[in-house]
Amino acid sequence: MRIDSHQHFWKFDPKRQDWITKSMKPIRQDFLPEDLKPHLDSFQLDACVAVQAEESNSETEFLLDLAEQNEWISAVVGWMDLADPDLDQKLEQYQPKIKLKGFREVLQSKEPHYFLRKEFIQGLKTLHKKGYSYDLLLYYHQLPAIFEMIKKVGEQRLVIDHLAKPPIQSGRWKEWRKSLKPLAERDYIYCKLSGMVTEANWEDWSYEDLLPYMEISLELFGPERLLFGSDWPVCLLAGEYEQVYGVIENFTDSLSTDEKGLIFGKSAQEFYQIKSPKS
């Protein structure tokens, strides 16, 4: 399967999506499955992973409803308060929803004490027990604290969204690489080749600006733990879907067919435990 491992859907509401500011005009509108499907078809992508864009239980239900209506939405990453004392029971209620594969919070807006709390750590352990993955949305300067967190959790499946938002505009990659390396050494942690264009200069980025970050990610994680993700429609702030896809296509052209297949689907299929459609 060929999979876009990271995209979003929403019915735009300035109160619910308050992170979409007035300066983000291209994405201040509805984005639904019928808007994404032509892009997937254009690049022979079989499926996608719908990731939460709002911190609410209703967001999870919204994405699950869309996944039920569209078989090509193969996985949902919902939202959950991991410190909820009723987490175990709430996850149990979701067990019949087989497309719900994991959860995510917007950790990039949190201080380290938030995700180093014993309640949060216990929440991650509960996810592990129930078989769910966790997406890490954060900035690279938070990685050392995240490393302390994962040492307390055990081998919980984790994926780093958007390469932990490296400093692409400045081109200063050394500190980012140093912080990322200890996490990459744990084989249950994956990384998404996504979100790069919006960390670069929105108006004036180039393939060469992104290349060092892709090369380092490949060096650290290998193709078997790298996932292609468009970050559509957020990517529209800096580039069209075809431009974002083209960056990864160009980068992987030097790899073997099998390695390219890992990045464009098999790694996502393994991480999110997505079953291939019956032939």
PDB file of C-alpha atoms in Angstrom:
ATOM      1  CA  MET A   1       0.000   0.000   0.000  1.00  0.00           C
ATOM      2  CA  ARG A   2       1.039   3.583  -0.719  1.00  0.00           C
ATOM      3  CA  ILE A   3      -0.005   5.840   2.137  1.00  0.00           C
ATOM      4  CA  ASP A   4      -0.040   9.529   2.986  1.00  0.00           C
ATOM      5  CA  SER A   5       0.645   9.159   6.705  1.00  0.00           C
ATOM      6  CA  HIS A   6      -0.306  12.653   7.829  1.00  0.00           C
ATOM      7  CA  GLN A   7      -3.191  14.914   6.797  1.00  0.00           C
ATOM      8  CA  HIS A   8      -6.150  16.682   8.348  1.00  0.00           C
ATOM      9  CA  PHE A   9      -9.838  17.343   7.757  1.00  0.00           C
ATOM     10  CA  TRP A  10     -11.977  20.092   9.236  1.00  0.00           C
ATOM     11  CA  LYS A  11     -15.107  22.136   8.842  1.00  0.00           C
ATOM     12  CA  PHE A  12     -13.603  25.524   9.502  1.00  0.00           C
ATOM     13  CA  ASP A  13     -14.776  27.397  12.549  1.00  0.00           C
ATOM     14  CA  PRO A  14     -12.557  30.266  13.811  1.00  0.00           C
ATOM     15  CA  LYS A  15     -13.399  29.398  17.412  1.00  0.00           C
ATOM     16  CA  ARG A  16     -12.732  25.670  17.162  1.00  0.00           C
ATOM     17  CA  GLN A  17      -9.642  26.028  14.947  1.00  0.00           C
ATOM     18  CA  ASP A  18      -8.344  29.080  16.782  1.00  0.00           C
ATOM     19  CA  TRP A  19      -4.781  28.168  15.803  1.00  0.00           C
ATOM     20  CA  ILE A  20      -5.617  29.038  12.182  1.00  0.00           C
ATOM     21  CA  THR A  21      -4.981  32.765  12.363  1.00  0.00           C
ATOM     22  CA  LYS A  22      -6.086  35.436   9.903  1.00  0.00           C
ATOM     23  CA  SER A  23      -2.608  35.329   8.364  1.00  0.00           C
ATOM     24  CA  MET A  24      -3.336  31.751   7.240  1.00  0.00           C
ATOM     25  CA  LYS A  25      -5.974  32.673   4.666  1.00  0.00           C
ATOM     26  CA  PRO A  26      -5.389  29.674   2.324  1.00  0.00           C
ATOM     27  CA  ILE A  27      -6.579  27.240   5.006  1.00  0.00           C
ATOM     28  CA  ARG A  28      -9.409  29.234   6.564  1.00  0.00           C
ATOM     29  CA  GLN A  29     -12.018  27.062   4.856  1.00  0.00           C
ATOM     30  CA  ASP A  30     -13.441  23.537   4.927  1.00  0.00           C
ATOM     31  CA  PHE A  31     -11.200  20.628   3.919  1.00  0.00           C
ATOM     32  CA  LEU A  32     -12.960  17.284   3.564  1.00  0.00           C
ATOM     33  CA  PRO A  33     -12.299  13.865   1.979  1.00  0.00           C
ATOM     34  CA  GLU A  34     -13.651  14.902  -1.419  1.00  0.00           C
ATOM     35  CA  ASP A  35     -11.000  17.641  -1.497  1.00  0.00           C
ATOM     36  CA  LEU A  36      -8.123  15.281  -0.726  1.00  0.00           C
ATOM     37  CA  LYS A  37      -9.038  12.233  -2.825  1.00  0.00           C
ATOM     38  CA  PRO A  38      -8.037  13.751  -6.218  1.00  0.00           C
ATOM     39  CA  HIS A  39      -4.535  14.408  -4.862  1.00  0.00           C
ATOM     40  CA  LEU A  40      -4.164  10.848  -3.622  1.00  0.00           C
ATOM     41  CA  ASP A  41      -5.372   9.510  -6.957  1.00  0.00           C
ATOM     42  CA  SER A  42      -2.945  11.732  -8.885  1.00  0.00           C
ATOM     43  CA  PHE A  43       0.022  10.087  -7.170  1.00  0.00           C
ATOM     44  CA  GLN A  44      -1.362   6.554  -6.902  1.00  0.00           C
ATOM     45  CA  LEU A  45      -1.680   6.763  -3.131  1.00  0.00           C
ATOM     46  CA  ASP A  46      -4.050   4.090  -1.838  1.00  0.00           C
ATOM     47  CA  ALA A  47      -4.809   5.437   1.602  1.00  0.00           C
ATOM     48  CA  CYS A  48      -4.232   8.150   4.183  1.00  0.00           C
ATOM     49  CA  VAL A  49      -3.974   8.645   7.930  1.00  0.00           C
ATOM     50  CA  ALA A  50      -6.318  11.347   9.279  1.00  0.00           C
ATOM     51  CA  VAL A  51      -4.719  13.161  12.218  1.00  0.00           C
ATOM     52  CA  GLN A  52      -6.462  15.322  14.805  1.00  0.00           C
ATOM     53  CA  ALA A  53      -6.332  19.075  14.342  1.00  0.00           C
ATOM     54  CA  GLU A  54      -8.487  20.012  17.329  1.00  0.00           C
ATOM     55  CA  GLU A  55      -8.163  18.989  20.978  1.00  0.00           C
ATOM     56  CA  SER A  56     -11.565  17.520  21.749  1.00  0.00           C
ATOM     57  CA  ASN A  57     -13.308  14.178  21.949  1.00  0.00           C
ATOM     58  CA  SER A  58     -15.693  15.366  19.228  1.00  0.00           C
ATOM     59  CA  GLU A  59     -12.704  15.667  16.874  1.00  0.00           C
ATOM     60  CA  THR A  60     -12.002  11.960  17.263  1.00  0.00           C
ATOM     61  CA  GLU A  61     -15.638  11.134  16.522  1.00  0.00           C
ATOM     62  CA  PHE A  62     -15.633  13.457  13.491  1.00  0.00           C
ATOM     63  CA  LEU A  63     -12.596  11.716  11.989  1.00  0.00           C
ATOM     64  CA  LEU A  64     -13.972   8.246  12.739  1.00  0.00           C
ATOM     65  CA  ASP A  65     -17.220   9.146  10.981  1.00  0.00           C
ATOM     66  CA  LEU A  66     -15.280  10.273   7.910  1.00  0.00           C
ATOM     67  CA  ALA A  67     -13.212   7.072   7.993  1.00  0.00           C
ATOM     68  CA  GLU A  68     -16.367   4.984   8.139  1.00  0.00           C
ATOM     69  CA  GLN A  69     -17.720   6.772   5.068  1.00  0.00           C
ATOM     70  CA  ASN A  70     -14.440   6.562   3.095  1.00  0.00           C
ATOM     71  CA  GLU A  71     -12.631   3.226   3.114  1.00  0.00           C
ATOM     72  CA  TRP A  72      -9.404   4.805   1.856  1.00  0.00           C
ATOM     73  CA  ILE A  73      -9.051   6.665   5.180  1.00  0.00           C
ATOM     74  CA  SER A  74      -7.243   3.694   6.658  1.00  0.00           C
ATOM     75  CA  ALA A  75      -6.307   5.080  10.056  1.00  0.00           C
ATOM     76  CA  VAL A  76      -7.330   7.801  12.483  1.00  0.00           C
ATOM     77  CA  VAL A  77      -5.104   9.506  15.042  1.00  0.00           C
ATOM     78  CA  GLY A  78      -7.542  11.032  17.501  1.00  0.00           C
ATOM     79  CA  TRP A  79      -7.265  13.196  20.587  1.00  0.00           C
ATOM     80  CA  MET A  80      -7.317  12.040  24.184  1.00  0.00           C
ATOM     81  CA  ASP A  81      -6.356  13.539  27.526  1.00  0.00           C
ATOM     82  CA  LEU A  82      -3.806  10.989  28.670  1.00  0.00           C
ATOM     83  CA  ALA A  83      -4.026  12.199  32.265  1.00  0.00           C
ATOM     84  CA  ASP A  84      -7.772  11.446  32.406  1.00  0.00           C
ATOM     85  CA  PRO A  85      -8.381   9.118  35.395  1.00  0.00           C
ATOM     86  CA  ASP A  86     -11.002   7.306  33.279  1.00  0.00           C
ATOM     87  CA  LEU A  87      -8.621   6.776  30.353  1.00  0.00           C
ATOM     88  CA  ASP A  88      -8.706   2.984  30.563  1.00  0.00           C
ATOM     89  CA  GLN A  89     -12.500   2.859  30.356  1.00  0.00           C
ATOM     90  CA  LYS A  90     -12.641   5.436  27.533  1.00  0.00           C
ATOM     91  CA  LEU A  91     -10.135   3.487  25.468  1.00  0.00           C
ATOM     92  CA  GLU A  92     -12.121   0.319  26.092  1.00  0.00           C
ATOM     93  CA  GLN A  93     -15.167   2.005  24.520  1.00  0.00           C
ATOM     94  CA  TYR A  94     -13.121   2.715  21.395  1.00  0.00           C
ATOM     95  CA  GLN A  95     -11.982  -0.896  20.915  1.00  0.00           C
ATOM     96  CA  PRO A  96     -14.678  -1.659  18.270  1.00  0.00           C
ATOM     97  CA  LYS A  97     -13.430   1.293  16.169  1.00  0.00           C
ATOM     98  CA  ILE A  98     -10.735  -0.602  14.302  1.00  0.00           C
ATOM     99  CA  LYS A  99      -9.550   2.401  12.281  1.00  0.00           C
ATOM    100  CA  LEU A 100      -8.654   4.294  15.442  1.00  0.00           C
ATOM    101  CA  LYS A 101      -4.943   3.520  15.644  1.00  0.00           C
ATOM    102  CA  GLY A 102      -3.540   6.144  17.975  1.00  0.00           C
ATOM    103  CA  PHE A 103      -3.740   9.541  19.626  1.00  0.00           C
ATOM    104  CA  ARG A 104      -2.036  12.913  19.685  1.00  0.00           C
ATOM    105  CA  GLU A 105      -1.909  16.060  21.781  1.00  0.00           C
ATOM    106  CA  VAL A 106      -0.365  19.391  20.816  1.00  0.00           C
ATOM    107  CA  LEU A 107       2.711  18.966  22.985  1.00  0.00           C
ATOM    108  CA  GLN A 108       4.532  21.751  21.137  1.00  0.00           C
ATOM    109  CA  SER A 109       2.556  24.242  23.224  1.00  0.00           C
ATOM    110  CA  LYS A 110       3.358  22.526  26.539  1.00  0.00           C
ATOM    111  CA  GLU A 111       6.219  22.892  29.006  1.00  0.00           C
ATOM    112  CA  PRO A 112       8.172  19.729  29.935  1.00  0.00           C
ATOM    113  CA  HIS A 113       6.455  19.351  33.308  1.00  0.00           C
ATOM    114  CA  TYR A 114       3.209  18.679  31.405  1.00  0.00           C
ATOM    115  CA  PHE A 115       4.388  15.478  29.716  1.00  0.00           C
ATOM    116  CA  LEU A 116       6.706  14.429  32.541  1.00  0.00           C
ATOM    117  CA  ARG A 117       3.796  14.214  35.006  1.00  0.00           C
ATOM    118  CA  LYS A 118       3.206  10.750  36.429  1.00  0.00           C
ATOM    119  CA  GLU A 119      -0.413  10.897  35.178  1.00  0.00           C
ATOM    120  CA  PHE A 120       0.763  11.532  31.609  1.00  0.00           C
ATOM    121  CA  ILE A 121       3.388   8.779  31.816  1.00  0.00           C
ATOM    122  CA  GLN A 122       0.753   6.383  33.115  1.00  0.00           C
ATOM    123  CA  GLY A 123      -1.498   7.416  30.226  1.00  0.00           C
ATOM    124  CA  LEU A 124       1.169   6.443  27.705  1.00  0.00           C
ATOM    125  CA  LYS A 125       1.591   3.101  29.459  1.00  0.00           C
ATOM    126  CA  THR A 126      -2.168   2.571  29.189  1.00  0.00           C
ATOM    127  CA  LEU A 127      -2.036   3.304  25.443  1.00  0.00           C
ATOM    128  CA  HIS A 128       0.709   0.710  25.140  1.00  0.00           C
ATOM    129  CA  LYS A 129      -1.358  -1.842  27.032  1.00  0.00           C
ATOM    130  CA  LYS A 130      -4.345  -1.213  24.746  1.00  0.00           C
ATOM    131  CA  GLY A 131      -2.260  -1.373  21.565  1.00  0.00           C
ATOM    132  CA  TYR A 132      -2.496   2.281  20.499  1.00  0.00           C
ATOM    133  CA  SER A 133       0.314   4.413  19.066  1.00  0.00           C
ATOM    134  CA  TYR A 134       1.133   8.024  19.935  1.00  0.00           C
ATOM    135  CA  ASP A 135       2.104  10.896  17.617  1.00  0.00           C
ATOM    136  CA  LEU A 136       4.593  13.396  19.021  1.00  0.00           C
ATOM    137  CA  LEU A 137       3.841  16.940  17.846  1.00  0.00           C
ATOM    138  CA  LEU A 138       6.620  19.111  19.230  1.00  0.00           C
ATOM    139  CA  TYR A 139       9.549  21.398  18.542  1.00  0.00           C
ATOM    140  CA  TYR A 140      13.084  20.057  18.385  1.00  0.00           C
ATOM    141  CA  HIS A 141      14.133  21.976  21.515  1.00  0.00           C
ATOM    142  CA  GLN A 142      11.654  19.816  23.477  1.00  0.00           C
ATOM    143  CA  LEU A 143      13.322  16.562  22.392  1.00  0.00           C
ATOM    144  CA  PRO A 144      15.691  16.235  25.404  1.00  0.00           C
ATOM    145  CA  ALA A 145      12.700  16.390  27.782  1.00  0.00           C
ATOM    146  CA  ILE A 146      10.787  13.953  25.563  1.00  0.00           C
ATOM    147  CA  PHE A 147      13.752  11.587  25.806  1.00  0.00           C
ATOM    148  CA  GLU A 148      13.449  11.694  29.606  1.00  0.00           C
ATOM    149  CA  MET A 149       9.755  10.932  29.195  1.00  0.00           C
ATOM    150  CA  ILE A 150      10.206   7.885  26.991  1.00  0.00           C
ATOM    151  CA  LYS A 151      12.743   6.367  29.407  1.00  0.00           C
ATOM    152  CA  LYS A 152       9.904   6.161  31.937  1.00  0.00           C
ATOM    153  CA  VAL A 153       7.365   4.641  29.538  1.00  0.00           C
ATOM    154  CA  GLY A 154       8.792   1.481  27.988  1.00  0.00           C
ATOM    155  CA  GLU A 155       8.528   0.475  24.355  1.00  0.00           C
ATOM    156  CA  GLN A 156       5.424   2.445  23.440  1.00  0.00           C
ATOM    157  CA  ARG A 157       5.107   2.963  19.659  1.00  0.00           C
ATOM    158  CA  LEU A 158       5.852   6.639  18.975  1.00  0.00           C
ATOM    159  CA  VAL A 159       6.171   8.643  15.779  1.00  0.00           C
ATOM    160  CA  ILE A 160       7.729  12.101  15.594  1.00  0.00           C
ATOM    161  CA  ASP A 161       5.589  14.390  13.455  1.00  0.00           C
ATOM    162  CA  HIS A 162       7.242  16.856  11.056  1.00  0.00           C
ATOM    163  CA  LEU A 163      10.813  15.842  12.007  1.00  0.00           C
ATOM    164  CA  ALA A 164      10.231  17.685  15.321  1.00  0.00           C
ATOM    165  CA  LYS A 165      10.005  20.981  13.406  1.00  0.00           C
ATOM    166  CA  PRO A 166      13.682  21.653  12.718  1.00  0.00           C
ATOM    167  CA  PRO A 167      15.077  25.194  12.195  1.00  0.00           C
ATOM    168  CA  ILE A 168      14.919  25.052   8.401  1.00  0.00           C
ATOM    169  CA  GLN A 169      14.799  28.816   7.902  1.00  0.00           C
ATOM    170  CA  SER A 170      18.088  29.335   9.712  1.00  0.00           C
ATOM    171  CA  GLY A 171      19.707  26.191   8.328  1.00  0.00           C
ATOM    172  CA  ARG A 172      21.232  25.443  11.733  1.00  0.00           C
ATOM    173  CA  TRP A 173      20.669  21.701  11.870  1.00  0.00           C
ATOM    174  CA  LYS A 174      23.395  20.537  14.286  1.00  0.00           C
ATOM    175  CA  GLU A 175      21.479  21.031  17.539  1.00  0.00           C
ATOM    176  CA  TRP A 176      18.355  19.472  15.979  1.00  0.00           C
ATOM    177  CA  ARG A 177      20.329  16.395  14.887  1.00  0.00           C
ATOM    178  CA  LYS A 178      21.980  16.051  18.286  1.00  0.00           C
ATOM    179  CA  SER A 179      18.593  16.143  20.050  1.00  0.00           C
ATOM    180  CA  LEU A 180      16.951  13.746  17.586  1.00  0.00           C
ATOM    181  CA  LYS A 181      19.652  11.065  17.603  1.00  0.00           C
ATOM    182  CA  PRO A 182      18.926   9.494  21.037  1.00  0.00           C
ATOM    183  CA  LEU A 183      15.285   8.951  20.083  1.00  0.00           C
ATOM    184  CA  ALA A 184      16.229   7.529  16.683  1.00  0.00           C
ATOM    185  CA  GLU A 185      18.373   4.910  18.429  1.00  0.00           C
ATOM    186  CA  ARG A 186      15.186   3.308  19.811  1.00  0.00           C
ATOM    187  CA  ASP A 187      13.727   1.067  17.145  1.00  0.00           C
ATOM    188  CA  TYR A 188      10.115   1.566  18.261  1.00  0.00           C
ATOM    189  CA  ILE A 189      10.286   5.300  17.448  1.00  0.00           C
ATOM    190  CA  TYR A 190       9.479   6.384  13.883  1.00  0.00           C
ATOM    191  CA  CYS A 191       9.583   9.765  12.143  1.00  0.00           C
ATOM    192  CA  LYS A 192       7.418  11.485   9.541  1.00  0.00           C
ATOM    193  CA  LEU A 193       8.896  13.238   6.533  1.00  0.00           C
ATOM    194  CA  SER A 194       6.228  15.900   6.759  1.00  0.00           C
ATOM    195  CA  GLY A 195       5.657  19.532   7.628  1.00  0.00           C
ATOM    196  CA  MET A 196       8.973  20.759   6.257  1.00  0.00           C
ATOM    197  CA  VAL A 197       7.715  23.437   3.870  1.00  0.00           C
ATOM    198  CA  THR A 198       5.888  25.264   6.658  1.00  0.00           C
ATOM    199  CA  GLU A 199       9.069  25.322   8.763  1.00  0.00           C
ATOM    200  CA  ALA A 200      10.911  26.877   5.817  1.00  0.00           C
ATOM    201  CA  ASN A 201      10.293  30.329   4.344  1.00  0.00           C
ATOM    202  CA  TRP A 202       6.683  30.047   3.114  1.00  0.00           C
ATOM    203  CA  GLU A 203       7.292  32.379   0.184  1.00  0.00           C
ATOM    204  CA  ASP A 204      10.794  31.360  -0.842  1.00  0.00           C
ATOM    205  CA  TRP A 205      11.784  27.793   0.061  1.00  0.00           C
ATOM    206  CA  SER A 206      13.715  25.409  -2.165  1.00  0.00           C
ATOM    207  CA  TYR A 207      14.427  21.693  -2.338  1.00  0.00           C
ATOM    208  CA  GLU A 208      18.015  22.451  -1.294  1.00  0.00           C
ATOM    209  CA  ASP A 209      16.740  24.091   1.919  1.00  0.00           C
ATOM    210  CA  LEU A 210      15.004  20.849   2.911  1.00  0.00           C
ATOM    211  CA  LEU A 211      17.614  18.370   1.710  1.00  0.00           C
ATOM    212  CA  PRO A 212      19.941  18.324   4.783  1.00  0.00           C
ATOM    213  CA  TYR A 213      17.010  17.523   7.080  1.00  0.00           C
ATOM    214  CA  MET A 214      15.817  14.673   4.883  1.00  0.00           C
ATOM    215  CA  GLU A 215      19.334  13.262   4.586  1.00  0.00           C
ATOM    216  CA  ILE A 216      19.864  13.347   8.352  1.00  0.00           C
ATOM    217  CA  SER A 217      16.455  11.782   8.999  1.00  0.00           C
ATOM    218  CA  LEU A 218      17.275   8.956   6.591  1.00  0.00           C
ATOM    219  CA  GLU A 219      20.670   8.473   8.232  1.00  0.00           C
ATOM    220  CA  LEU A 220      19.169   8.300  11.734  1.00  0.00           C
ATOM    221  CA  PHE A 221      15.957   6.326  11.155  1.00  0.00           C
ATOM    222  CA  GLY A 222      16.546   4.434   7.916  1.00  0.00           C
ATOM    223  CA  PRO A 223      13.741   4.005   5.355  1.00  0.00           C
ATOM    224  CA  GLU A 224      12.049   1.368   7.518  1.00  0.00           C
ATOM    225  CA  ARG A 225      11.141   4.009  10.122  1.00  0.00           C
ATOM    226  CA  LEU A 226      10.437   7.014   7.883  1.00  0.00           C
ATOM    227  CA  LEU A 227       6.902   7.842   6.734  1.00  0.00           C
ATOM    228  CA  PHE A 228       5.830  10.173   3.937  1.00  0.00           C
ATOM    229  CA  GLY A 229       3.203  12.678   5.086  1.00  0.00           C
ATOM    230  CA  SER A 230       1.834  15.637   3.141  1.00  0.00           C
ATOM    231  CA  ASP A 231       0.498  17.599   6.128  1.00  0.00           C
ATOM    232  CA  TRP A 232      -2.314  18.686   3.785  1.00  0.00           C
ATOM    233  CA  PRO A 233      -4.025  21.136   3.996  1.00  0.00           C
ATOM    234  CA  VAL A 234      -1.587  22.924   6.349  1.00  0.00           C
ATOM    235  CA  CYS A 235       1.074  22.549   3.659  1.00  0.00           C
ATOM    236  CA  LEU A 236      -0.969  24.900   1.437  1.00  0.00           C
ATOM    237  CA  LEU A 237       0.456  27.795   3.435  1.00  0.00           C
ATOM    238  CA  ALA A 238       3.762  27.192   1.658  1.00  0.00           C
ATOM    239  CA  GLY A 239       3.124  24.852  -1.273  1.00  0.00           C
ATOM    240  CA  GLU A 240       0.647  22.752  -3.203  1.00  0.00           C
ATOM    241  CA  TYR A 241       0.189  19.038  -2.567  1.00  0.00           C
ATOM    242  CA  GLU A 242       2.117  18.147  -5.715  1.00  0.00           C
ATOM    243  CA  GLN A 243       5.097  20.248  -4.589  1.00  0.00           C
ATOM    244  CA  VAL A 244       5.234  18.536  -1.198  1.00  0.00           C
ATOM    245  CA  TYR A 245       4.885  15.106  -2.765  1.00  0.00           C
ATOM    246  CA  GLY A 246       7.509  16.029  -5.364  1.00  0.00           C
ATOM    247  CA  VAL A 247      10.083  16.861  -2.686  1.00  0.00           C
ATOM    248  CA  ILE A 248       9.897  13.363  -1.196  1.00  0.00           C
ATOM    249  CA  GLU A 249       9.649  11.712  -4.624  1.00  0.00           C
ATOM    250  CA  ASN A 250      12.788  13.519  -5.718  1.00  0.00           C
ATOM    251  CA  PHE A 251      14.626  12.695  -2.501  1.00  0.00           C
ATOM    252  CA  THR A 252      13.786   8.981  -2.658  1.00  0.00           C
ATOM    253  CA  ASP A 253      14.664   8.575  -6.347  1.00  0.00           C
ATOM    254  CA  SER A 254      18.201   7.554  -5.380  1.00  0.00           C
ATOM    255  CA  LEU A 255      16.923   4.765  -3.108  1.00  0.00           C
ATOM    256  CA  SER A 256      16.063   1.216  -4.078  1.00  0.00           C
ATOM    257  CA  THR A 257      12.494   0.331  -5.033  1.00  0.00           C
ATOM    258  CA  ASP A 258      12.040  -1.456  -1.707  1.00  0.00           C
ATOM    259  CA  GLU A 259      13.414   1.473   0.321  1.00  0.00           C
ATOM    260  CA  LYS A 260      11.177   3.905  -1.518  1.00  0.00           C
ATOM    261  CA  GLY A 261       8.225   1.603  -0.904  1.00  0.00           C
ATOM    262  CA  LEU A 262       8.918   1.713   2.820  1.00  0.00           C
ATOM    263  CA  ILE A 263       8.831   5.508   2.989  1.00  0.00           C
ATOM    264  CA  PHE A 264       5.756   5.787   0.768  1.00  0.00           C
ATOM    265  CA  GLY A 265       3.654   3.284   2.639  1.00  0.00           C
ATOM    266  CA  LYS A 266       5.070   0.160   4.203  1.00  0.00           C
ATOM    267  CA  SER A 267       6.559   1.963   7.208  1.00  0.00           C
ATOM    268  CA  ALA A 268       3.218   3.684   7.860  1.00  0.00           C
ATOM    269  CA  GLN A 269       1.405   0.390   7.399  1.00  0.00           C
ATOM    270  CA  GLU A 270       3.620  -1.244  10.013  1.00  0.00           C
ATOM    271  CA  PHE A 271       3.556   1.638  12.478  1.00  0.00           C
ATOM    272  CA  TYR A 272      -0.217   2.155  12.369  1.00  0.00           C
ATOM    273  CA  GLN A 273      -0.919  -1.572  11.940  1.00  0.00           C
ATOM    274  CA  ILE A 274      -2.937  -1.013   8.764  1.00  0.00           C
ATOM    275  CA  LYS A 275      -4.091  -4.150   7.009  1.00  0.00           C
ATOM    276  CA  SER A 276      -3.883  -4.329   3.226  1.00  0.00           C
ATOM    277  CA  PRO A 277      -7.274  -4.502   1.505  1.00  0.00           C
ATOM    278  CA  LYS A 278      -8.328  -7.992   0.572  1.00  0.00           C
ATOM    279  CA  SER A 279      -7.377  -8.874  -2.985  1.00  0.00           C
TER     280      SER A 279
END
